[in-house]
PDB file of C-alpha atoms in Angstrom:
ATOM      1  CA  MET A   1     -14.019 -24.487  -4.188  1.00  0.00           C
ATOM      2  CA  LYS A   2     -12.877 -28.330  -3.909  1.00  0.00           C
ATOM      3  CA  THR A   3     -11.879 -27.615  -7.924  1.00  0.00           C
ATOM      4  CA  SER A   4      -9.481 -24.523  -7.083  1.00  0.00           C
ATOM      5  CA  LYS A   5      -7.823 -26.636  -4.189  1.00  0.00           C
ATOM      6  CA  ILE A   6      -7.336 -29.519  -6.504  1.00  0.00           C
ATOM      7  CA  PHE A   7      -5.939 -27.303  -9.419  1.00  0.00           C
ATOM      8  CA  CYS A   8      -3.652 -25.621  -6.759  1.00  0.00           C
ATOM      9  CA  ASN A   9      -2.431 -29.130  -5.371  1.00  0.00           C
ATOM     10  CA  ASN A  10      -1.871 -30.160  -8.876  1.00  0.00           C
ATOM     11  CA  LYS A  11       0.443 -27.235  -9.851  1.00  0.00           C
ATOM     12  CA  GLN A  12       2.068 -26.997  -6.562  1.00  0.00           C
ATOM     13  CA  LYS A  13       3.328 -30.570  -7.277  1.00  0.00           C
ATOM     14  CA  LYS A  14       4.263 -29.510 -10.787  1.00  0.00           C
ATOM     15  CA  ASN A  15       6.578 -26.189  -9.888  1.00  0.00           C
ATOM     16  CA  GLY A  16       7.651 -27.802  -6.417  1.00  0.00           C
ATOM     17  CA  ARG A  17       6.564 -24.900  -4.250  1.00  0.00           C
ATOM     18  CA  SER A  18       4.161 -25.097  -1.311  1.00  0.00           C
ATOM     19  CA  LEU A  19       0.214 -24.267  -1.637  1.00  0.00           C
ATOM     20  CA  GLU A  20       0.705 -20.978   0.050  1.00  0.00           C
ATOM     21  CA  ALA A  21       3.545 -19.920  -2.426  1.00  0.00           C
ATOM     22  CA  GLU A  22       1.738 -21.322  -5.432  1.00  0.00           C
ATOM     23  CA  ILE A  23      -1.322 -19.175  -4.345  1.00  0.00           C
ATOM     24  CA  LYS A  24       0.771 -15.979  -4.139  1.00  0.00           C
ATOM     25  CA  GLU A  25       2.234 -16.771  -7.217  1.00  0.00           C
ATOM     26  CA  ILE A  26      -1.268 -17.068  -9.136  1.00  0.00           C
ATOM     27  CA  LEU A  27      -2.410 -13.679  -7.431  1.00  0.00           C
ATOM     28  CA  ARG A  28       0.401 -11.920  -8.294  1.00  0.00           C
ATOM     29  CA  ILE A  29      -0.060 -12.984 -12.222  1.00  0.00           C
ATOM     30  CA  ALA A  30      -3.796 -12.096 -11.800  1.00  0.00           C
ATOM     31  CA  LEU A  31      -3.140  -8.895 -10.263  1.00  0.00           C
ATOM     32  CA  THR A  32      -0.086  -7.551 -12.477  1.00  0.00           C
ATOM     33  CA  GLU A  33      -1.458  -9.220 -15.776  1.00  0.00           C
ATOM     34  CA  ASN A  34      -3.662  -6.657 -17.279  1.00  0.00           C
ATOM     35  CA  GLN A  35      -2.338  -3.383 -15.682  1.00  0.00           C
ATOM     36  CA  GLN A  36      -2.257  -0.321 -17.405  1.00  0.00           C
ATOM     37  CA  PRO A  37       0.783   2.326 -16.214  1.00  0.00           C
ATOM     38  CA  PRO A  38      -0.930   5.009 -14.221  1.00  0.00           C
ATOM     39  CA  THR A  39      -2.222   7.730 -16.092  1.00  0.00           C
ATOM     40  CA  ASN A  40      -0.694  10.943 -16.166  1.00  0.00           C
ATOM     41  CA  ILE A  41      -3.115  13.760 -15.946  1.00  0.00           C
ATOM     42  CA  VAL A  42      -0.930  16.204 -17.447  1.00  0.00           C
ATOM     43  CA  THR A  43      -0.131  13.973 -20.593  1.00  0.00           C
ATOM     44  CA  MET A  44      -3.681  13.438 -20.780  1.00  0.00           C
ATOM     45  CA  LEU A  45      -4.678  17.290 -20.705  1.00  0.00           C
ATOM     46  CA  GLU A  46      -2.083  17.940 -23.299  1.00  0.00           C
ATOM     47  CA  LYS A  47      -3.292  15.339 -25.738  1.00  0.00           C
ATOM     48  CA  ARG A  48      -7.010  16.436 -25.324  1.00  0.00           C
ATOM     49  CA  PHE A  49      -6.065  20.237 -25.848  1.00  0.00           C
ATOM     50  CA  ALA A  50      -3.300  19.673 -28.432  1.00  0.00           C
ATOM     51  CA  HIS A  51      -5.686  20.599 -31.177  1.00  0.00           C
ATOM     52  CA  LEU A  52      -5.560  24.267 -29.629  1.00  0.00           C
ATOM     53  CA  GLY A  53      -1.955  24.836 -30.182  1.00  0.00           C
ATOM     54  CA  GLU A  54       0.634  26.248 -27.767  1.00  0.00           C
ATOM     55  CA  PHE A  55      -0.866  29.018 -25.474  1.00  0.00           C
ATOM     56  CA  GLU A  56      -0.576  30.346 -22.117  1.00  0.00           C
ATOM     57  CA  ILE A  57      -2.719  30.934 -19.322  1.00  0.00           C
ATOM     58  CA  PRO A  58      -2.110  34.244 -17.362  1.00  0.00           C
ATOM     59  CA  GLU A  59      -1.819  34.017 -13.840  1.00  0.00           C
ATOM     60  CA  SER A  60      -4.673  35.217 -11.926  1.00  0.00           C
ATOM     61  CA  GLN A  61      -4.634  37.702  -8.800  1.00  0.00           C
ATOM     62  CA  ARG A  62      -4.998  35.944  -5.728  1.00  0.00           C
ATOM     63  CA  GLU A  63      -6.414  37.022  -2.392  1.00  0.00           C
ATOM     64  CA  ALA A  64      -4.531  37.187   0.751  1.00  0.00           C
ATOM     65  CA  ILE A  65      -4.848  33.985   3.364  1.00  0.00           C
ATOM     66  CA  ARG A  66      -7.424  34.296   5.636  1.00  0.00           C
ATOM     67  CA  PRO A  67      -6.371  34.257   9.309  1.00  0.00           C
ATOM     68  CA  VAL A  68      -7.058  30.819  10.836  1.00  0.00           C
ATOM     69  CA  PRO A  69     -10.176  31.032  12.821  1.00  0.00           C
ATOM     70  CA  ASN A  70     -10.141  30.457  16.730  1.00  0.00           C
ATOM     71  CA  PHE A  71     -12.932  28.424  18.108  1.00  0.00           C
ATOM     72  CA  GLU A  72     -11.979  28.705  21.802  1.00  0.00           C
ATOM     73  CA  SER A  73     -13.504  31.861  22.293  1.00  0.00           C
TER      74      SER A  73
END
């Protein structure tokens, strides 16, 4: 803890920011440094099944929506 406080104080003096601003900057960099863009599931599935070629999945028949149950009776 003491070492990190000394590190922050040295960076604070060097960059001319408050200790809080310096810590916010360090956290911002740490949290965004190696972030990969979010995985798009559609793209992932397309890549996974690309070897099968183009095809259409037929629509399946759906059942009617059930009535909402009444729990008061």
